[in-house]
Short mmCIF file of C-alpha atoms in Angstrom, two decimals:
data_model
loop_
_atom_site.label_atom_id
_atom_site.label_comp_id
_atom_site.label_asym_id
_atom_site.label_seq_id
_atom_site.Cartn_x
_atom_site.Cartn_y
_atom_site.Cartn_z
CA MET B 14 13.39 18.37 29.31
CA TYR B 15 13.14 17.28 25.66
CA GLY B 16 16.76 16.65 25.03
CA ASN B 17 18.81 14.03 23.34
CA GLN B 18 16.68 11.20 24.68
CA TYR B 19 14.49 11.71 21.63
CA ILE B 20 17.28 11.71 19.12
CA GLY B 21 18.46 8.18 19.65
CA HIS B 22 21.96 6.82 19.40
CA PRO B 23 23.13 6.88 15.76
CA LEU B 24 24.01 3.18 15.87
CA THR B 25 20.78 2.13 17.56
CA MET B 26 17.98 0.89 15.31
CA ASN B 27 14.63 2.46 16.16
CA LYS B 28 12.21 -0.47 16.43
CA TYR B 29 9.37 1.60 14.97
CA LEU B 30 11.34 2.84 11.96
CA PRO B 31 10.65 -0.14 9.62
CA VAL B 32 6.89 0.30 10.09
CA ALA B 33 7.21 4.07 9.57
CA VAL B 34 9.23 3.54 6.37
CA LEU B 35 6.70 1.01 5.11
CA TYR B 36 3.82 3.42 5.79
CA PHE B 37 5.52 6.47 4.31
CA PHE B 38 7.37 5.06 1.28
CA PHE B 39 6.23 1.55 0.34
CA ASN B 40 2.61 1.21 1.46
CA SER B 41 1.32 0.77 -2.09
CA PHE B 42 4.53 -0.34 -3.77
CA MET B 43 3.98 -3.23 -6.24
CA LEU B 44 0.34 -3.58 -5.13
CA PRO B 45 -2.82 -3.18 -7.25
CA HIS B 46 -4.26 0.34 -7.17
CA GLY B 47 -6.26 0.94 -4.00
CA LEU B 48 -4.63 -1.83 -1.97
CA LEU B 49 -2.16 -0.98 0.82
CA TYR B 50 0.11 -3.07 3.01
CA THR B 51 -1.49 -1.45 6.06
CA THR B 52 -4.79 -2.87 4.80
CA ILE B 53 -3.31 -6.35 4.48
CA LEU B 54 -1.84 -6.05 8.00
CA THR B 55 -5.22 -5.32 9.61
CA PRO B 56 -5.43 -8.75 11.36
CA LEU B 57 -2.02 -8.13 12.96
CA PHE B 58 -3.13 -4.65 14.07
CA LEU B 59 -6.20 -6.19 15.71
CA ILE B 60 -4.13 -8.82 17.52
CA TRP B 61 -1.71 -6.12 18.70
CA LEU B 62 -4.54 -3.86 19.90
CA LEU B 63 -6.11 -6.65 21.96
CA ARG B 64 -3.68 -5.94 24.80
CA TYR B 65 -4.64 -2.25 25.04
CA PRO B 66 -7.80 -0.47 26.24
CA SER B 67 -7.92 1.37 22.91
CA PHE B 68 -9.21 -1.87 21.34
CA HIS B 69 -12.61 -0.89 22.70
CA TYR B 70 -12.64 2.14 20.40
CA LEU B 71 -13.58 -0.29 17.62
CA PHE B 72 -17.04 -0.39 19.20
CA TYR B 73 -17.60 3.18 18.02
CA PHE B 74 -17.11 2.11 14.41
CA PHE B 75 -20.04 -0.28 14.59
CA LEU B 76 -22.06 2.16 16.68
CA PHE B 77 -21.81 4.66 13.83
CA THR B 78 -22.00 2.41 10.77
CA VAL B 79 -24.53 -0.31 11.68
CA PRO B 80 -27.57 2.06 11.84
CA PHE B 81 -26.57 3.43 8.42
CA ALA B 82 -26.12 -0.11 7.07
CA VAL B 83 -29.61 -1.14 8.21
CA ILE B 84 -31.18 1.88 6.49
CA HIS B 85 -29.08 1.45 3.35
CA PHE B 86 -30.03 -2.21 2.97
CA GLU B 87 -33.68 -1.27 3.37
CA GLN B 88 -33.24 1.31 0.60
CA GLY B 89 -31.60 -1.33 -1.58
CA VAL B 90 -27.89 -1.74 -2.30
CA ASN B 91 -25.57 -3.98 -4.23
CA THR B 92 -24.58 -6.37 -1.43
CA GLU B 93 -21.21 -7.35 -2.86
CA PHE B 94 -20.05 -3.78 -3.37
CA TYR B 95 -21.41 -2.70 0.00
CA LEU B 96 -19.73 -5.47 2.01
CA LYS B 97 -16.38 -4.99 0.27
CA SER B 98 -16.47 -1.26 0.93
CA TYR B 99 -17.61 -1.83 4.51
CA ALA B 100 -14.66 -4.17 5.12
CA LEU B 101 -12.27 -1.61 3.60
CA PHE B 102 -13.78 1.15 5.72
CA PHE B 103 -13.26 -1.03 8.80
CA THR B 104 -9.56 -1.56 7.97
CA TRP B 105 -9.26 2.23 7.68
CA PHE B 106 -10.68 2.65 11.17
CA VAL B 107 -8.48 -0.12 12.60
CA PHE B 108 -5.42 1.67 11.21
CA GLY B 109 -6.55 4.88 12.94
CA VAL B 110 -6.86 3.14 16.32
CA ALA B 111 -3.53 1.35 15.81
CA PHE B 112 -1.84 4.63 14.88
CA TYR B 113 -3.28 6.27 18.00
CA GLN B 114 -1.89 3.46 20.14
CA PHE B 115 1.45 3.74 18.34
CA LEU B 116 1.61 7.44 19.29
CA LYS B 117 0.86 6.55 22.91
CA ASN B 118 3.62 3.93 22.96
CA CYS B 119 6.30 5.67 20.91
CA ASN B 120 8.54 8.22 22.61
CA THR B 121 10.88 8.53 19.62
CA LEU B 122 8.55 10.18 17.11
CA ARG B 123 10.90 13.16 16.80
CA SER B 124 13.70 10.83 15.78
CA ILE B 125 11.41 9.02 13.32
CA PHE B 126 10.38 12.31 11.72
CA ARG B 127 14.03 13.29 11.35
CA LEU B 128 14.96 9.96 9.77
CA LEU B 129 11.97 10.07 7.42
CA VAL B 130 13.03 13.53 6.24
CA LEU B 131 16.57 12.30 5.54
CA ILE B 132 15.39 9.13 3.76
CA ASN B 133 12.86 11.13 1.78
CA PHE B 134 15.58 13.50 0.62
CA VAL B 135 17.69 10.57 -0.57
CA PHE B 136 14.68 9.27 -2.49
CA LEU B 137 14.16 12.78 -3.88
CA ILE B 138 17.65 12.73 -5.35
CA ILE B 139 16.95 9.30 -6.86
CA ALA B 140 13.62 10.58 -8.22
CA CYS B 141 15.35 13.55 -9.86
CA VAL B 142 17.82 11.20 -11.55
CA ALA B 143 14.98 8.86 -12.56
CA PHE B 144 13.13 11.79 -14.15
CA PHE B 145 15.60 11.64 -17.04
CA SER B 146 15.12 7.89 -17.49
CA THR B 147 12.16 6.80 -19.61
CA SER B 148 11.94 3.43 -17.87
CA LEU B 149 12.14 4.75 -14.28
CA ARG B 150 10.31 8.09 -14.48
CA ASP B 151 6.81 6.64 -13.99
CA SER B 152 7.86 5.06 -10.68
CA PHE B 153 8.42 8.47 -9.08
CA TRP B 154 6.55 11.00 -11.25
CA LEU B 155 3.00 11.36 -12.53
CA THR B 156 2.83 13.23 -15.81
CA THR B 157 -0.69 14.33 -16.58
CA PHE B 158 -2.96 17.25 -17.34
CA VAL B 159 -3.14 19.49 -14.25
CA SER B 160 -4.71 22.74 -15.36
CA ARG B 161 -5.04 25.00 -18.39
CA LYS B 162 -1.59 25.66 -19.91
CA LEU B 163 -0.20 22.83 -17.75
CA ASP B 164 -0.75 19.84 -19.98
CA GLN B 165 1.52 16.81 -19.45
CA PHE B 166 2.97 18.38 -16.33
CA PRO B 167 5.24 16.17 -14.14
CA ARG B 168 4.42 15.94 -10.43
CA LEU B 169 6.40 14.09 -7.79
CA MET B 170 4.52 11.17 -6.26
CA MET B 171 7.61 9.29 -5.00
CA LEU B 172 6.68 5.58 -4.66
CA THR B 173 3.03 6.24 -3.83
CA TYR B 174 0.17 6.15 -6.32
CA GLU B 175 -0.70 9.85 -6.46
CA PRO B 176 1.08 13.19 -5.82
CA SER B 177 -1.64 14.56 -3.54
CA TYR B 178 -1.46 11.44 -1.37
CA TYR B 179 2.33 11.78 -1.12
CA SER B 180 2.12 15.44 -0.11
CA THR B 181 -0.56 14.57 2.47
CA LEU B 182 1.85 12.03 3.97
CA LEU B 183 4.53 14.71 4.13
CA ALA B 184 2.29 17.49 5.50
CA PRO B 185 2.42 16.65 9.26
CA ILE B 186 6.21 16.32 9.13
CA ALA B 187 6.51 19.59 7.20
CA ILE B 188 4.26 21.40 9.69
CA TYR B 189 6.32 20.05 12.57
CA TYR B 190 9.58 21.42 11.14
CA TYR B 191 8.10 24.69 9.93
CA LEU B 192 6.78 25.27 13.44
CA LYS B 193 10.19 24.52 14.96
CA MET B 194 11.73 27.01 12.54
CA ILE B 195 9.25 29.69 13.54
CA MET B 196 9.79 28.97 17.24
CA ARG B 197 13.58 29.04 16.70
CA GLN B 198 14.03 25.48 17.96
CA LEU B 199 15.82 24.07 14.91
CA PRO B 200 19.59 24.44 14.49
CA GLY B 201 20.53 24.19 10.82
CA TRP B 202 17.00 25.08 9.79
CA GLN B 203 18.06 26.11 6.27
CA LEU B 204 18.84 22.51 5.30
CA TYR B 205 15.58 21.24 6.78
CA ALA B 206 13.67 23.96 4.94
CA ILE B 207 15.11 22.72 1.65
CA MET B 208 14.53 19.02 2.41
CA ILE B 209 10.91 19.68 3.36
CA SER B 210 9.88 22.38 0.90
CA VAL B 211 11.37 21.05 -2.35
CA PRO B 212 9.39 17.75 -2.41
CA LEU B 213 6.20 19.59 -1.41
CA VAL B 214 6.61 22.02 -4.28
CA LEU B 215 7.47 19.26 -6.75
CA SER B 216 4.36 17.29 -5.76
CA PHE B 217 2.44 20.39 -6.86
CA SER B 218 -0.63 19.66 -4.74
CA LEU B 219 -2.37 23.02 -4.54
CA GLY B 220 -4.51 21.95 -1.57
CA ILE B 221 -1.38 21.22 0.47
CA LEU B 222 0.66 24.18 -0.78
CA LEU B 223 -2.13 26.60 0.13
CA GLY B 224 -3.50 24.71 3.13
CA ILE B 225 -0.30 24.77 5.18
CA PRO B 226 0.25 28.57 4.93
CA ILE B 227 -3.44 29.18 5.69
CA ALA B 228 -3.19 26.99 8.79
CA PHE B 229 -0.16 28.94 10.01
CA LEU B 230 -1.99 32.19 9.30
CA PHE B 231 -4.74 31.04 11.67
CA LEU B 232 -2.10 30.27 14.29
CA PHE B 233 -0.60 33.75 13.99
CA LEU B 234 -4.04 35.35 14.24
CA PHE B 235 -4.79 33.12 17.24
CA ARG B 236 -1.52 33.86 19.08
CA LEU B 237 -0.39 37.13 17.46
CA PRO B 238 -1.00 39.40 20.50
CA ARG B 239 1.25 37.22 22.68
CA LEU B 240 3.88 36.75 19.97
CA MET B 241 4.08 40.47 19.33
CA ARG B 242 5.08 41.14 22.94
CA ASN B 243 8.52 39.72 22.17
CA ILE B 244 10.79 41.87 20.01
CA LYS B 245 12.54 38.81 18.53
CA TYR B 246 9.24 37.39 17.28
CA GLN B 247 8.38 40.77 15.80
CA TYR B 248 11.57 40.57 13.76
CA ILE B 249 10.79 36.98 12.74
CA ILE B 250 7.22 37.75 11.70
CA PHE B 251 7.92 40.98 9.85
CA GLY B 252 11.14 39.58 8.37
CA SER B 253 9.33 36.49 7.08
CA VAL B 254 6.53 38.58 5.57
CA ALA B 255 9.05 40.92 3.93
CA LEU B 256 11.10 38.00 2.59
CA LEU B 257 8.02 36.33 1.13
CA ALA B 258 6.86 39.60 -0.40
CA VAL B 259 10.24 40.25 -2.02
CA GLY B 260 10.41 36.67 -3.26
CA PHE B 261 6.90 36.91 -4.71
CA ILE B 262 7.72 40.16 -6.50
CA LEU B 263 10.97 38.79 -7.94
CA VAL B 264 9.30 35.63 -9.21
CA PHE B 265 6.40 37.67 -10.62
CA PHE B 266 8.72 39.83 -12.72
CA LEU B 267 11.43 37.28 -13.55
CA TYR B 268 9.24 34.20 -14.13
CA PRO B 269 5.59 35.32 -14.34
CA ASN B 270 4.45 32.21 -16.20
CA ASN B 271 5.78 29.73 -13.64
CA PRO B 272 3.50 26.71 -13.06
CA LEU B 273 2.42 27.76 -9.56
CA PHE B 274 1.33 31.24 -10.66
CA VAL B 275 -0.41 29.79 -13.71
CA ARG B 276 -2.35 27.34 -11.59
CA ILE B 277 -3.30 29.92 -8.97
CA SER B 278 -4.46 32.20 -11.79
CA ASN B 279 -6.53 29.35 -13.23
CA LEU B 280 -7.94 28.74 -9.78
CA PHE B 281 -9.30 32.27 -9.45
CA THR B 282 -10.56 32.37 -13.04
CA GLY B 283 -12.29 29.01 -12.74
CA HIS B 284 -10.06 27.25 -15.28
CA ASP B 285 -8.36 24.82 -12.89
CA SER B 286 -10.10 21.56 -13.76
CA SER B 287 -8.42 19.66 -10.92
CA PHE B 288 -9.64 22.12 -8.29
CA ARG B 289 -13.14 22.20 -9.82
CA GLY B 290 -13.18 18.41 -9.79
CA ARG B 291 -12.38 18.37 -6.08
CA THR B 292 -14.83 21.11 -5.10
CA VAL B 293 -17.83 22.31 -7.12
CA GLU B 294 -18.07 19.27 -9.39
CA ALA B 295 -17.42 16.84 -6.53
CA TYR B 296 -20.28 18.24 -4.42
CA TYR B 297 -22.63 18.38 -7.41
CA LEU B 298 -21.98 14.77 -8.40
CA ALA B 299 -22.09 13.60 -4.78
CA SER B 300 -25.51 15.19 -4.31
CA LYS B 301 -26.75 13.54 -7.51
CA VAL B 302 -25.56 10.14 -6.26
CA ALA B 303 -27.19 10.64 -2.86
CA GLU B 304 -30.46 11.83 -4.43
CA GLN B 305 -30.87 8.47 -6.13
CA LYS B 306 -31.34 6.92 -2.70
CA SER B 307 -31.61 9.53 0.08
CA MET B 308 -30.09 12.96 0.64
CA ILE B 309 -30.65 12.42 4.35
CA VAL B 310 -28.62 9.21 4.83
CA GLY B 311 -26.88 8.85 1.49
CA ALA B 312 -26.59 5.95 -0.95
CA GLY B 313 -24.37 3.73 1.16
CA LEU B 314 -20.81 2.41 1.03
CA GLY B 315 -19.65 1.12 -2.33
CA GLN B 316 -22.67 2.42 -4.23
CA THR B 317 -21.10 5.52 -5.80
CA LYS B 318 -19.43 3.56 -8.60
CA LEU B 319 -22.67 1.84 -9.55
CA LEU B 320 -24.97 4.83 -9.27
CA GLY B 321 -22.45 7.30 -10.66
CA LEU B 322 -21.20 5.48 -13.77
CA GLU B 323 -23.70 6.91 -16.24
CA LEU B 324 -23.77 10.20 -14.35
CA TRP B 325 -19.99 10.58 -14.72
CA ARG B 326 -20.11 9.63 -18.40
CA THR B 327 -22.82 12.18 -19.11
CA PHE B 328 -21.32 14.98 -17.03
CA TYR B 329 -17.73 14.67 -18.27
CA LYS B 330 -18.62 13.36 -21.75
CA PHE B 331 -16.09 10.59 -21.34
CA ASN B 332 -16.52 6.83 -21.42
CA PHE B 333 -15.53 6.07 -17.81
CA SER B 334 -15.08 2.52 -16.60
CA ILE B 335 -16.64 1.65 -13.27
CA ASP B 336 -13.21 1.61 -11.57
CA GLN B 337 -12.60 5.22 -12.65
CA VAL B 338 -15.70 6.58 -10.92
CA ALA B 339 -14.64 8.30 -7.68
CA ILE B 340 -15.33 11.47 -5.72
CA PRO B 341 -11.97 13.19 -5.04
CA CYS B 342 -13.17 15.10 -1.98
CA VAL B 343 -13.82 13.41 1.34
CA MET B 344 -16.57 15.77 2.48
CA ALA B 345 -18.41 15.38 -0.81
CA GLU B 346 -17.94 11.61 -0.64
CA THR B 347 -19.33 11.64 2.90
CA LEU B 348 -22.42 13.37 1.50
CA ALA B 349 -22.81 10.72 -1.21
CA VAL B 350 -22.29 7.77 1.14
CA PHE B 351 -23.85 8.93 4.43
CA GLY B 352 -25.93 11.91 3.34
CA ILE B 353 -26.56 15.11 5.25
CA VAL B 354 -26.66 13.16 8.53
CA GLY B 355 -23.16 11.85 7.81
CA VAL B 356 -21.78 15.30 7.01
CA ILE B 357 -23.24 16.74 10.23
CA ALA B 358 -21.93 13.76 12.23
CA ARG B 359 -18.45 14.12 10.73
CA LEU B 360 -18.23 17.82 11.52
CA GLY B 361 -19.77 17.25 14.96
CA ILE B 362 -17.18 14.60 15.85
CA GLU B 363 -14.34 16.86 14.72
CA VAL B 364 -15.57 19.83 16.74
CA PHE B 365 -16.28 17.62 19.77
CA LEU B 366 -12.77 16.12 19.71
CA PHE B 367 -11.27 19.58 19.16
CA PHE B 368 -12.60 20.70 22.54
CA LYS B 369 -12.48 17.28 24.23
CA THR B 370 -8.75 16.87 23.56
CA LYS B 371 -8.04 20.62 23.91
CA VAL B 372 -6.37 20.98 20.54
CA TYR B 373 -6.11 24.73 21.11
CA ASN B 374 -3.60 24.15 23.93
CA ASN B 375 -0.88 22.90 21.57
CA TYR B 376 0.41 24.89 18.59
CA TYR B 377 1.32 21.84 16.51
CA ARG B 378 -2.05 20.19 17.01
CA PHE B 379 -3.83 23.47 16.32
CA VAL B 380 -2.07 23.97 12.98
CA LEU B 381 -2.69 20.33 12.02
CA PHE B 382 -6.38 20.62 12.89
CA VAL B 383 -6.90 23.82 10.90
CA PHE B 384 -4.98 22.40 7.94
CA ILE B 385 -6.86 19.10 7.71
CA PHE B 386 -10.21 20.69 8.59
CA ILE B 387 -9.87 22.96 5.54
CA TYR B 388 -8.35 20.28 3.33
CA GLN B 389 -11.27 17.88 3.82
CA PHE B 390 -13.50 20.28 1.85
CA THR B 391 -11.17 20.33 -1.15
CA GLY B 392 -9.59 16.88 -1.44
CA SER B 393 -8.84 13.44 0.03
CA TYR B 394 -11.24 10.48 0.07
CA LEU B 395 -13.14 8.43 2.62
CA ASN B 396 -10.54 5.69 3.22
CA ASN B 397 -7.46 7.92 3.08
CA ILE B 398 -5.18 6.76 5.91
CA ALA B 399 -2.81 9.72 5.36
CA GLU B 400 -5.64 12.10 6.20
CA LEU B 401 -6.71 9.90 9.12
CA ALA B 402 -3.16 9.95 10.52
CA ILE B 403 -3.27 13.76 10.57
CA TRP B 404 -6.58 13.75 12.46
CA VAL B 405 -5.13 11.30 15.01
CA LEU B 406 -2.02 13.45 15.43
CA ALA B 407 -4.21 16.52 15.92
CA PHE B 408 -6.20 14.82 18.68
CA THR B 409 -3.20 13.24 20.45
CA ASN B 410 -0.78 15.33 22.48
CA THR B 411 2.48 13.93 21.15
CA PHE B 412 4.78 16.96 20.97
CA GLU B 413 4.44 18.57 24.38
CA GLU B 414 7.11 21.17 23.62
CA PHE B 415 4.49 23.01 21.58
CA ASP B 416 2.03 23.21 24.49
CA ARG B 417 0.91 26.76 25.14
CA LYS B 418 1.99 26.58 28.78
CA LYS B 419 5.50 25.43 27.88
CA MET B 420 5.80 27.94 25.06
CA LYS B 421 4.58 30.72 27.34
CA GLY B 422 7.76 30.44 29.37
CA ALA B 423 9.86 30.47 26.23
CA TYR B 424 8.71 33.81 24.84
CA GLY B 425 11.28 35.71 26.84
CA GLN B 426 14.16 33.36 26.17
CA SER B 427 16.97 34.14 23.82
CA ALA B 428 17.80 32.23 20.68
CA ALA B 429 20.63 30.60 22.58
CA GLY B 430 18.14 29.39 25.15
CA PHE B 431 16.19 27.63 22.42
CA ASN B 432 19.30 26.07 21.00
CA ASN B 433 19.91 24.32 24.29
CA ASN B 434 17.01 22.03 23.40
CA ASN B 435 18.19 19.69 20.69
CA ARG B 436 14.67 18.61 19.85
CA ILE B 437 15.19 17.74 16.22
#
């Protein structure tokens, strides 16, 4: 049912691949920080969407933002900063609608994921070679202070502008392949495991590295009774747990001071400055920004830099420039910009769409939803299209092979039965 029609002929060019490569690898390449090619292409997205009913979803953007804008202007805002941020926020929303329509049109997403993994692995090899070149290293790696005892630590960011953004781009593809491995639908899974896991680890984004396993843990708790009815899944689950436990013990004794263990230790002892900056400090500073205007409806788009400049300088005891002022947590930023009403609205929309689109009926969408729902409290930012793409994937039934009804009939099948489906 999901056979080779999704793989594509090896000599046939997938018409969506250039756009996917641009989005995944080159979206910010050679552009000023904060500017993306998908932002520049907004007029073309709008023209393309005109032919589809989804164009009308743009109405919801104005339905949500105009009432806030009226209140914010009555409170008093810097008009230039507000309008620029409003326009940027609109391009973010347009991308989300365009990506949704792309998912509705594209029936080769499995093939695109596979090609992106292969291309990414080629770039990974290039990045590893570039690591030893002084002139090329900064194009693929960000070397900075991460946590206590991890000063000047290199993190893979590929050709993006930040390692966490790169790992967020990779997360939905990684979840897709990890799920196929668990469901025994991936021949040659060992190679895919390496190609997916190595760049995630090298990006060293703790929110992603912890968020994905937590999301899968929720899936197992959600579907464990059904999974445990099948002896083969019992072996997979217990075998995986045992393998992870043995691996953890070996690493603990052979390499106890590895960067991941050091950072997790710093996390629990409160010495991970990056995690604090994305959680406790982010919410504190966001509340202080909102308080200057209104905790109820926030300070408005584009106002954080202006209202937070002196606050950031005082709090961090560092002479920040206005361009360096940012809240590295989307939920905290929502509080600063749209206040308590905005936070409630954001969570309300997510919960509404969870039940409206029946996310719980598809394992892939369920894991994506849990992952990004948790991640929004510890990272990302308001105009992050990589995060938005994950939300859209979670609310769009793209990979029907992970539907609960279809998987229900597969529980009793043998491994050979799964291998008959070449859904790579």
